């Protein structure tokens, strides 16, 4: 069959509860009875361990679609999903991932973005965001310069666990962008099948043309470390991965790569011959959403800003004169009435903390109406917290770079203003790019 995996993995039918057919099977709103039971058991298990809460009338600490990512990754075995979930929660806390994304320098973020998969601004036929990665731009000199700069300069106010390199922490700001910007945006679009199901995946075109065996070898450790951490802490954020332009020696490279991923992820990787590219991509993407370099109609080059789907732009209500998405980190926050998602540009620019509203879009999951008094109380509480937190951010921003604030200070002052309590946990990740 055209576009089949380089090495077929054993069928996951027996252990995945029937989601071998892929999205939306095994996703929110499309669960078998066995999968639904596993989800409920997972919530109970996490609750007993203090990792999940859902008080009556309040939002859960983690949404079902986030929990389902871990269950799918661990073949619906609750104990295994718990271990990965706990490891991820511990890792996020130790490296202050929310603080990292909220306070990363915009230019450092953009420099990192230029070295990794780029969102094209388009979606596949199922509504999943399409990313393009051209590996030839990761030559040894470029990577060496980037890593040297990353290790010598901290790009955010976040403290780390001391074992995760700064270069990889910057990469995970891009995974945060996938799970907190691109996926919620695509979830809000209703011009797709299964519109009731949140998008928690990405479709990737990986172009390995013009890459020598020596270049692959030089990139091996860099890519392995990134892929291993991504698989561990952003599970089930990848759907199809189409590898294009594979050279004759790629079977050697594949021997390395397949060891970096779990079997489920490996089964999603499809290596296409030149004759297969257009036909296979069009099975999953409309021609207007495929870059011209791969037989489509889309004007998009690797270093371009996203060429945003006109349908998405039509659904957006821009504010303050904005007409496009911002450079740097950004994420969606539910509006006060819960009927829309509001996009805020964050990060630090010219040494100053940024939090600017860019636009809004109808929410895919409108808020259930609450008594006016309760809504007013929440509003007053959040406004007071944001005002107090902004003062804290200003103070932190002028702190000496040699005397970073403590974890507690940053968590309380920065994370609070960046993500209101009502949505802080909802926006926790899911993803990135392998």
CSV table of C-alpha atoms in Angstrom, one decimal:
chain,number,residue,atom,x,y,z
A,1,UNK,CA,0.0,0.0,0.0
A,2,UNK,CA,1.3,3.5,-0.8
A,3,UNK,CA,2.6,5.4,2.2
A,4,UNK,CA,2.8,2.4,4.5
A,5,UNK,CA,5.1,2.5,7.5
A,6,UNK,CA,8.7,1.6,6.8
A,7,UNK,CA,8.4,-1.2,9.4
A,8,UNK,CA,4.9,-2.4,10.3
A,9,UNK,CA,4.4,-2.7,14.1
A,10,UNK,CA,2.1,-5.4,15.6
A,11,UNK,CA,-1.5,-4.5,15.6
A,12,UNK,CA,-2.6,-2.7,18.8
A,13,UNK,CA,-6.2,-4.0,18.5
A,14,UNK,CA,-5.9,-6.3,21.5
A,15,UNK,CA,-4.7,-3.7,23.9
A,16,UNK,CA,-6.1,-0.4,22.6
A,17,UNK,CA,-9.8,-1.3,22.9
A,18,UNK,CA,-10.5,-0.8,19.2
A,19,UNK,CA,-9.0,2.6,18.4
A,20,UNK,CA,-6.7,1.1,15.8
A,21,UNK,CA,-8.8,2.9,13.2
A,22,UNK,CA,-7.3,6.2,14.5
A,23,UNK,CA,-8.9,9.6,15.1
A,24,UNK,CA,-11.6,10.1,16.4
A,25,UNK,CA,-11.7,6.5,17.8
A,26,UNK,CA,-10.4,6.6,21.4
A,27,UNK,CA,-10.9,10.4,21.6
A,28,UNK,CA,-13.4,12.4,23.6
A,29,UNK,CA,-17.0,11.6,22.5
A,30,UNK,CA,-15.8,8.4,20.7
A,31,UNK,CA,-15.1,6.0,23.4
A,32,UNK,CA,-16.1,2.3,23.7
A,33,UNK,CA,-17.6,1.1,26.9
A,34,UNK,CA,-14.2,-0.3,27.9
A,35,UNK,CA,-12.5,3.0,27.2
A,36,UNK,CA,-15.1,5.0,29.1
A,37,UNK,CA,-14.6,2.7,32.1
A,38,UNK,CA,-10.8,3.1,31.9
A,39,UNK,CA,-11.2,6.9,31.8
A,40,UNK,CA,-13.5,6.9,34.9
A,41,UNK,CA,-11.1,4.5,36.7
A,42,UNK,CA,-8.2,6.8,35.8
A,43,UNK,CA,-9.9,9.8,37.3
A,44,UNK,CA,-10.6,7.9,40.5
A,45,UNK,CA,-7.0,6.6,40.7
A,46,UNK,CA,-5.5,10.1,40.0
A,47,UNK,CA,-7.9,11.5,42.6
A,48,UNK,CA,-6.7,9.1,45.2
A,49,UNK,CA,-3.1,10.1,44.4
A,50,UNK,CA,-4.0,13.8,44.7
A,51,UNK,CA,-3.5,14.5,41.0
A,52,UNK,CA,-7.0,15.1,39.9
A,53,UNK,CA,-9.9,17.1,41.4
A,54,UNK,CA,-13.4,17.9,40.3
A,55,UNK,CA,-15.6,19.5,42.9
A,56,UNK,CA,-19.4,19.7,42.2
A,57,UNK,CA,-20.1,22.8,40.1
A,58,UNK,CA,-16.5,23.5,39.4
A,59,UNK,CA,-14.2,22.8,36.5
A,60,UNK,CA,-12.0,19.7,36.8
A,61,UNK,CA,-8.3,20.1,37.3
A,62,UNK,CA,-7.7,18.4,34.0
A,63,UNK,CA,-10.1,18.0,31.1
A,64,UNK,CA,-11.1,14.5,29.8
A,65,UNK,CA,-9.3,14.9,26.5
A,66,UNK,CA,-6.0,15.6,28.3
A,67,UNK,CA,-6.4,12.5,30.4
A,68,UNK,CA,-7.3,10.4,27.3
A,69,UNK,CA,-3.9,11.3,25.7
A,70,UNK,CA,-2.1,9.4,28.5
A,71,UNK,CA,-4.5,6.5,28.4
A,72,UNK,CA,-4.1,6.1,24.6
A,73,UNK,CA,-0.3,6.3,25.0
A,74,UNK,CA,-0.3,3.6,27.6
A,75,UNK,CA,-2.8,1.3,25.8
A,76,UNK,CA,-5.6,2.1,28.3
A,77,UNK,CA,-3.7,0.5,31.2
A,78,UNK,CA,-4.6,2.8,34.1
A,79,UNK,CA,-1.5,2.1,36.2
A,80,UNK,CA,0.8,2.8,33.3
A,81,UNK,CA,-1.0,6.0,32.3
A,82,UNK,CA,-0.8,7.1,35.9
A,83,UNK,CA,3.0,6.7,36.0
A,84,UNK,CA,3.5,8.7,32.8
A,85,UNK,CA,1.0,11.3,34.0
A,86,UNK,CA,2.7,11.7,37.4
A,87,UNK,CA,6.2,11.9,35.8
A,88,UNK,CA,4.9,14.6,33.5
A,89,UNK,CA,3.2,16.6,36.2
A,90,UNK,CA,6.4,16.4,38.3
A,91,UNK,CA,8.6,17.4,35.3
A,92,UNK,CA,6.3,20.4,34.5
A,93,UNK,CA,6.4,21.6,38.1
A,94,UNK,CA,10.2,21.2,38.4
A,95,UNK,CA,10.7,23.2,35.2
A,96,UNK,CA,7.9,25.7,35.7
A,97,UNK,CA,6.5,25.1,32.2
A,98,UNK,CA,3.7,27.6,32.6
A,99,UNK,CA,6.2,30.3,33.8
A,100,UNK,CA,8.5,29.4,30.9
A,101,UNK,CA,5.9,29.9,28.3
A,102,UNK,CA,4.5,33.1,29.9
A,103,UNK,CA,7.9,34.8,30.3
A,104,UNK,CA,10.1,33.5,27.5
A,105,UNK,CA,11.8,36.2,25.5
A,106,UNK,CA,9.9,36.7,22.2
A,107,UNK,CA,13.1,36.8,20.1
A,108,UNK,CA,14.5,33.7,21.8
A,109,UNK,CA,11.1,31.9,21.1
A,110,UNK,CA,11.2,32.9,17.4
A,111,UNK,CA,14.8,31.8,17.0
A,112,UNK,CA,13.8,28.4,18.4
A,113,UNK,CA,10.7,28.2,16.2
A,114,UNK,CA,12.9,28.6,13.1
A,115,UNK,CA,14.7,25.4,13.9
A,116,UNK,CA,11.6,23.1,14.4
A,117,UNK,CA,8.3,22.2,12.8
A,118,UNK,CA,6.3,25.2,11.6
A,119,UNK,CA,2.5,25.5,11.7
A,120,UNK,CA,1.5,26.2,8.1
A,121,UNK,CA,-1.7,28.0,9.2
A,122,UNK,CA,-3.7,25.1,7.7
A,123,UNK,CA,-5.6,22.0,8.8
A,124,UNK,CA,-6.0,18.6,7.3
A,125,UNK,CA,-9.3,17.1,6.2
A,126,UNK,CA,-10.2,16.2,9.9
A,127,UNK,CA,-9.4,19.7,11.2
A,128,UNK,CA,-6.0,18.8,12.7
A,129,UNK,CA,-3.2,21.4,12.3
A,130,UNK,CA,-0.6,20.7,9.7
A,131,UNK,CA,3.1,21.3,10.5
A,132,UNK,CA,6.1,21.4,8.1
A,133,UNK,CA,9.7,20.5,9.1
A,134,UNK,CA,12.6,20.8,6.7
A,135,UNK,CA,15.5,19.2,8.4
A,136,UNK,CA,18.1,20.5,5.9
A,137,UNK,CA,18.1,23.9,7.8
A,138,UNK,CA,19.5,22.2,10.9
A,139,UNK,CA,23.1,22.2,9.7
A,140,UNK,CA,25.8,21.6,12.3
A,141,UNK,CA,26.9,25.2,12.4
A,142,UNK,CA,23.4,26.5,12.9
A,143,UNK,CA,22.7,24.0,15.7
A,144,UNK,CA,26.0,24.6,17.4
A,145,UNK,CA,25.5,28.4,17.5
A,146,UNK,CA,21.9,28.0,18.8
A,147,UNK,CA,22.9,25.5,21.5
A,148,UNK,CA,25.8,27.7,22.6
A,149,UNK,CA,23.6,30.7,22.9
A,150,UNK,CA,20.8,28.8,24.6
A,151,UNK,CA,23.1,27.4,27.3
A,152,UNK,CA,24.7,30.7,28.0
A,153,UNK,CA,21.5,32.8,28.3
A,154,UNK,CA,18.3,32.0,30.2
A,155,UNK,CA,15.4,33.0,28.0
A,156,UNK,CA,12.7,33.1,30.7
A,157,UNK,CA,12.1,33.7,34.4
A,158,UNK,CA,11.5,30.0,35.0
A,159,UNK,CA,13.7,27.9,37.3
A,160,UNK,CA,14.6,24.4,36.0
A,161,UNK,CA,15.3,21.0,37.5
A,162,UNK,CA,19.0,21.4,36.5
A,163,UNK,CA,18.9,18.3,34.3
A,164,UNK,CA,16.8,19.5,31.4
A,165,UNK,CA,19.0,21.6,29.1
A,166,UNK,CA,18.0,25.1,28.3
A,167,UNK,CA,17.9,24.4,24.6
A,168,UNK,CA,15.3,21.7,25.2
A,169,UNK,CA,13.2,23.9,27.5
A,170,UNK,CA,13.0,26.5,24.7
A,171,UNK,CA,11.8,23.7,22.4
A,172,UNK,CA,9.1,22.8,24.9
A,173,UNK,CA,7.8,26.3,24.7
A,174,UNK,CA,6.8,25.3,21.1
A,175,UNK,CA,5.0,22.3,22.4
A,176,UNK,CA,3.1,24.6,24.7
A,177,UNK,CA,2.2,26.6,21.7
A,178,UNK,CA,0.8,23.5,20.0
A,179,UNK,CA,-1.3,22.6,22.9
A,180,UNK,CA,-2.4,26.0,24.1
A,181,UNK,CA,-2.7,27.9,20.8
A,182,UNK,CA,-2.9,25.8,17.7
A,183,UNK,CA,-5.0,22.9,19.0
A,184,UNK,CA,-7.6,25.0,20.9
A,185,UNK,CA,-7.9,27.2,17.8
A,186,UNK,CA,-8.5,24.2,15.5
A,187,UNK,CA,-10.9,22.7,18.1
A,188,UNK,CA,-13.0,25.9,18.0
A,189,UNK,CA,-13.6,25.5,14.2
A,190,UNK,CA,-16.9,23.8,13.5
A,191,UNK,CA,-16.4,23.3,9.8
A,192,UNK,CA,-15.2,19.7,10.3
A,193,UNK,CA,-16.5,16.3,11.1
A,194,UNK,CA,-16.7,15.4,14.7
A,195,UNK,CA,-16.8,19.0,15.7
A,196,UNK,CA,-17.7,18.0,19.3
A,197,UNK,CA,-14.3,16.3,19.7
A,198,UNK,CA,-11.4,18.6,20.8
A,199,UNK,CA,-8.3,18.5,18.6
A,200,UNK,CA,-5.3,17.1,20.5
A,201,UNK,CA,-3.2,16.0,17.6
A,202,UNK,CA,-1.0,17.4,14.8
A,203,UNK,CA,-0.2,16.2,11.3
A,204,UNK,CA,3.4,16.6,10.2
A,205,UNK,CA,5.2,16.8,6.9
A,206,UNK,CA,8.9,16.1,7.5
A,207,UNK,CA,11.1,16.9,4.5
A,208,UNK,CA,14.5,15.1,4.8
A,209,UNK,CA,15.7,15.9,1.2
A,210,UNK,CA,19.2,17.4,0.8
A,211,UNK,CA,20.3,15.9,4.1
A,212,UNK,CA,23.5,13.9,4.1
A,213,UNK,CA,24.2,10.8,6.2
A,214,UNK,CA,26.9,12.9,8.1
A,215,UNK,CA,24.3,15.6,8.8
A,216,UNK,CA,21.9,13.0,10.2
A,217,UNK,CA,24.7,11.6,12.3
A,218,UNK,CA,25.6,15.1,13.7
A,219,UNK,CA,21.9,15.7,14.6
A,220,UNK,CA,21.4,12.3,16.2
A,221,UNK,CA,21.9,13.3,19.8
A,222,UNK,CA,20.1,16.6,19.4
A,223,UNK,CA,17.0,15.0,17.9
A,224,UNK,CA,17.0,11.9,20.1
A,225,UNK,CA,17.0,14.0,23.3
A,226,UNK,CA,14.1,16.2,22.0
A,227,UNK,CA,12.1,13.2,20.8
A,228,UNK,CA,12.5,11.2,24.0
A,229,UNK,CA,11.3,14.0,26.2
A,230,UNK,CA,8.5,14.9,23.9
A,231,UNK,CA,7.2,11.3,23.8
A,232,UNK,CA,7.4,11.2,27.6
A,233,UNK,CA,5.7,14.5,28.4
A,234,UNK,CA,3.5,15.3,25.4
A,235,UNK,CA,2.1,11.9,24.5
A,236,UNK,CA,-0.4,11.4,21.7
A,237,UNK,CA,0.0,14.9,20.2
A,238,UNK,CA,1.2,13.4,16.9
A,239,UNK,CA,-1.0,11.9,14.3
A,240,UNK,CA,0.3,11.1,10.8
A,241,UNK,CA,4.0,11.9,10.1
A,242,UNK,CA,4.8,11.9,6.4
A,243,UNK,CA,8.5,11.7,5.6
A,244,UNK,CA,9.3,13.1,2.2
A,245,UNK,CA,12.5,13.1,0.2
A,246,UNK,CA,14.1,10.2,2.0
A,247,UNK,CA,17.6,9.5,0.5
A,248,UNK,CA,18.8,6.0,-0.4
A,249,UNK,CA,20.6,5.5,3.0
A,250,UNK,CA,17.5,6.4,5.0
A,251,UNK,CA,17.0,2.8,6.2
A,252,UNK,CA,20.1,3.3,8.3
A,253,UNK,CA,18.7,6.5,9.8
A,254,UNK,CA,15.4,4.8,10.4
A,255,UNK,CA,17.2,2.2,12.5
A,256,UNK,CA,18.1,5.0,15.0
A,257,UNK,CA,14.8,6.9,14.8
A,258,UNK,CA,12.4,4.1,15.5
A,259,UNK,CA,14.1,3.5,18.9
A,260,UNK,CA,13.2,7.0,20.0
A,261,UNK,CA,9.5,6.4,19.9
A,262,UNK,CA,7.0,4.0,21.3
A,263,UNK,CA,5.4,1.5,18.8
A,264,UNK,CA,2.2,3.4,18.5
A,265,UNK,CA,4.0,6.5,17.3
A,266,UNK,CA,6.2,4.5,15.0
A,267,UNK,CA,3.1,3.1,13.4
A,268,UNK,CA,2.1,6.6,12.4
A,269,UNK,CA,5.2,7.4,10.5
A,270,UNK,CA,4.8,7.0,6.7
A,271,UNK,CA,7.8,7.3,4.3
A,272,UNK,CA,6.6,8.4,0.9
A,273,UNK,CA,8.4,8.0,-2.4
A,274,UNK,CA,8.4,10.9,-4.9
A,275,UNK,CA,5.6,9.3,-6.8
A,276,UNK,CA,3.4,8.9,-3.7
A,277,UNK,CA,3.7,12.4,-2.2
A,278,UNK,CA,0.9,14.2,-3.9
A,279,UNK,CA,-1.6,11.3,-3.9
A,280,UNK,CA,-1.0,10.4,-0.2
A,281,UNK,CA,-1.0,14.0,1.1
A,282,UNK,CA,-4.3,14.7,-0.7
A,283,UNK,CA,-5.9,11.7,1.0
A,284,UNK,CA,-5.5,13.7,4.3
A,285,UNK,CA,-5.3,17.3,3.1
A,286,UNK,CA,-7.2,19.4,0.6
A,287,UNK,CA,-4.8,20.7,-2.2
A,288,UNK,CA,-5.3,24.3,-1.1
A,289,UNK,CA,-3.7,23.3,2.3
A,290,UNK,CA,-0.7,21.5,0.9
A,291,UNK,CA,2.5,23.6,0.2
A,292,UNK,CA,3.3,24.0,-3.5
A,293,UNK,CA,6.6,22.3,-3.0
A,294,UNK,CA,4.7,19.1,-2.3
A,295,UNK,CA,2.2,19.3,-5.1
A,296,UNK,CA,-0.4,21.5,-3.5
A,297,UNK,CA,-1.6,25.1,-3.9
A,298,UNK,CA,-0.5,26.7,-0.7
A,299,UNK,CA,2.0,29.6,-0.8
A,300,UNK,CA,4.2,28.6,2.2
A,301,UNK,CA,7.9,28.3,2.7
A,302,UNK,CA,9.5,26.8,5.8
A,303,UNK,CA,10.5,30.1,7.5
A,304,UNK,CA,7.2,31.9,6.7
A,305,UNK,CA,4.7,33.0,9.2
A,306,UNK,CA,1.6,30.8,9.1
A,307,UNK,CA,-0.6,31.3,6.0
A,308,UNK,CA,-3.8,31.2,8.0
A,309,UNK,CA,-6.8,29.5,6.6
A,310,UNK,CA,-9.3,32.1,5.4
A,311,UNK,CA,-12.0,30.1,7.2
A,312,UNK,CA,-10.2,30.6,10.5
A,313,UNK,CA,-9.8,34.3,9.8
A,314,UNK,CA,-13.5,34.6,9.1
A,315,UNK,CA,-14.3,33.1,12.5
A,316,UNK,CA,-11.9,35.5,14.3
A,317,UNK,CA,-12.9,38.8,15.8
A,318,UNK,CA,-9.8,40.9,15.9
A,319,UNK,CA,-9.2,43.7,18.5
A,320,UNK,CA,-6.9,46.7,18.9
A,321,UNK,CA,-6.2,46.9,15.2
A,322,UNK,CA,-4.7,43.4,14.9
A,323,UNK,CA,-5.3,41.4,11.7
A,324,UNK,CA,-3.0,38.4,12.3
A,325,UNK,CA,-1.7,36.2,15.0
A,326,UNK,CA,1.3,37.6,16.9
A,327,UNK,CA,5.0,36.6,16.9
A,328,UNK,CA,6.1,34.8,20.0
A,329,UNK,CA,4.0,32.8,22.6
A,330,UNK,CA,0.3,33.2,22.8
A,331,UNK,CA,-2.6,31.2,24.3
A,332,UNK,CA,-6.4,31.2,24.5
A,333,UNK,CA,-8.3,32.0,27.7
A,334,UNK,CA,-12.1,31.6,28.1
A,335,UNK,CA,-14.0,34.9,28.2
A,336,UNK,CA,-15.9,35.9,31.4
A,337,UNK,CA,-19.2,34.5,30.1
A,338,UNK,CA,-17.5,31.4,28.7
A,339,UNK,CA,-18.9,31.9,25.2
A,340,UNK,CA,-15.7,32.9,23.5
A,341,UNK,CA,-12.0,32.1,23.7
A,342,UNK,CA,-9.7,35.2,23.9
A,343,UNK,CA,-6.2,35.1,22.6
A,344,UNK,CA,-3.4,36.8,24.6
A,345,UNK,CA,0.1,37.4,23.4
A,346,UNK,CA,2.5,36.7,26.3
A,347,UNK,CA,6.3,36.5,26.8
A,348,UNK,CA,8.8,39.2,27.3
A,349,UNK,CA,9.6,41.8,24.7
A,350,UNK,CA,12.4,44.3,25.2
A,351,UNK,CA,12.7,43.2,28.8
A,352,UNK,CA,9.0,43.9,29.5
A,353,UNK,CA,6.3,41.4,30.3
A,354,UNK,CA,3.7,41.2,27.6
A,355,UNK,CA,0.0,40.4,28.0
A,356,UNK,CA,-2.0,41.8,25.1
A,357,UNK,CA,-5.4,40.7,23.9
A,358,UNK,CA,-5.3,40.0,20.2
A,359,UNK,CA,-8.6,38.5,19.1
A,360,UNK,CA,-11.4,36.1,20.1
A,361,UNK,CA,-13.3,33.2,18.6
A,362,UNK,CA,-16.5,31.4,19.6
A,363,UNK,CA,-15.8,28.8,22.2
A,364,UNK,CA,-16.1,25.1,21.2
A,365,UNK,CA,-17.5,24.4,24.6
A,366,UNK,CA,-19.7,27.4,25.8
A,367,UNK,CA,-20.0,27.8,29.5
A,368,UNK,CA,-23.2,26.6,31.3
A,369,UNK,CA,-25.1,29.6,32.6
A,370,UNK,CA,-24.4,30.3,36.3
A,371,UNK,CA,-26.2,32.6,38.7
A,372,UNK,CA,-25.2,36.3,38.1
A,373,UNK,CA,-24.0,36.7,41.7
A,374,UNK,CA,-21.6,33.8,41.3
A,375,UNK,CA,-20.2,35.2,38.0
A,376,UNK,CA,-19.8,38.6,39.5
A,377,UNK,CA,-17.9,37.2,42.4
A,378,UNK,CA,-15.5,35.3,40.2
A,379,UNK,CA,-14.9,38.3,38.1
A,380,UNK,CA,-14.1,40.5,41.1
A,381,UNK,CA,-11.7,37.9,42.5
A,382,UNK,CA,-9.9,37.4,39.2
A,383,UNK,CA,-9.6,41.1,38.5
A,384,UNK,CA,-8.1,41.6,41.9
A,385,UNK,CA,-5.7,38.7,41.4
A,386,UNK,CA,-4.6,39.9,38.0
A,387,UNK,CA,-4.0,43.5,39.3
A,388,UNK,CA,-1.9,42.2,42.2
A,389,UNK,CA,0.0,39.7,40.0
A,390,UNK,CA,0.9,42.3,37.4
A,391,UNK,CA,2.6,44.3,40.1
A,392,UNK,CA,4.5,41.1,40.9
A,393,UNK,CA,5.5,40.5,37.3
A,394,UNK,CA,6.9,44.1,37.1
A,395,UNK,CA,8.9,43.5,40.2
A,396,UNK,CA,10.2,40.2,38.9
A,397,UNK,CA,11.1,41.6,35.5
A,398,UNK,CA,13.6,44.0,37.0
A,399,UNK,CA,15.1,41.5,39.3
A,400,UNK,CA,18.8,40.8,38.8
A,401,UNK,CA,19.5,38.0,36.3
A,402,UNK,CA,22.0,36.6,38.8
A,403,UNK,CA,19.3,36.4,41.6
A,404,UNK,CA,16.3,34.8,40.0
A,405,UNK,CA,13.1,34.7,42.1
A,406,UNK,CA,12.1,31.6,43.9
A,407,UNK,CA,9.8,29.0,42.4
A,408,UNK,CA,7.0,30.1,44.8
A,409,UNK,CA,7.4,33.7,43.9
A,410,UNK,CA,7.2,33.1,40.2
A,411,UNK,CA,4.4,30.6,40.4
A,412,UNK,CA,2.3,33.0,42.5
A,413,UNK,CA,3.0,36.2,40.6
A,414,UNK,CA,3.6,35.2,37.0
A,415,UNK,CA,1.5,32.1,36.5
A,416,UNK,CA,-1.5,33.8,38.2
A,417,UNK,CA,-1.6,36.7,35.8
A,418,UNK,CA,-0.9,34.6,32.7
A,419,UNK,CA,-3.6,32.1,33.2
A,420,UNK,CA,-6.7,32.7,35.4
A,421,UNK,CA,-7.5,30.0,37.9
A,422,UNK,CA,-10.6,28.9,35.9
A,423,UNK,CA,-8.5,27.8,33.0
A,424,UNK,CA,-5.0,27.2,34.2
A,425,UNK,CA,-5.3,23.4,34.4
A,426,UNK,CA,-7.5,23.1,31.3
A,427,UNK,CA,-4.7,24.5,29.1
A,428,UNK,CA,-2.1,22.1,30.4
A,429,UNK,CA,-0.5,20.1,27.6
A,430,UNK,CA,-1.1,17.7,25.7
A,431,UNK,CA,2.0,18.8,22.3
A,432,UNK,CA,5.2,18.8,19.5
A,433,UNK,CA,7.0,17.8,17.1
A,434,UNK,CA,9.1,14.8,16.9
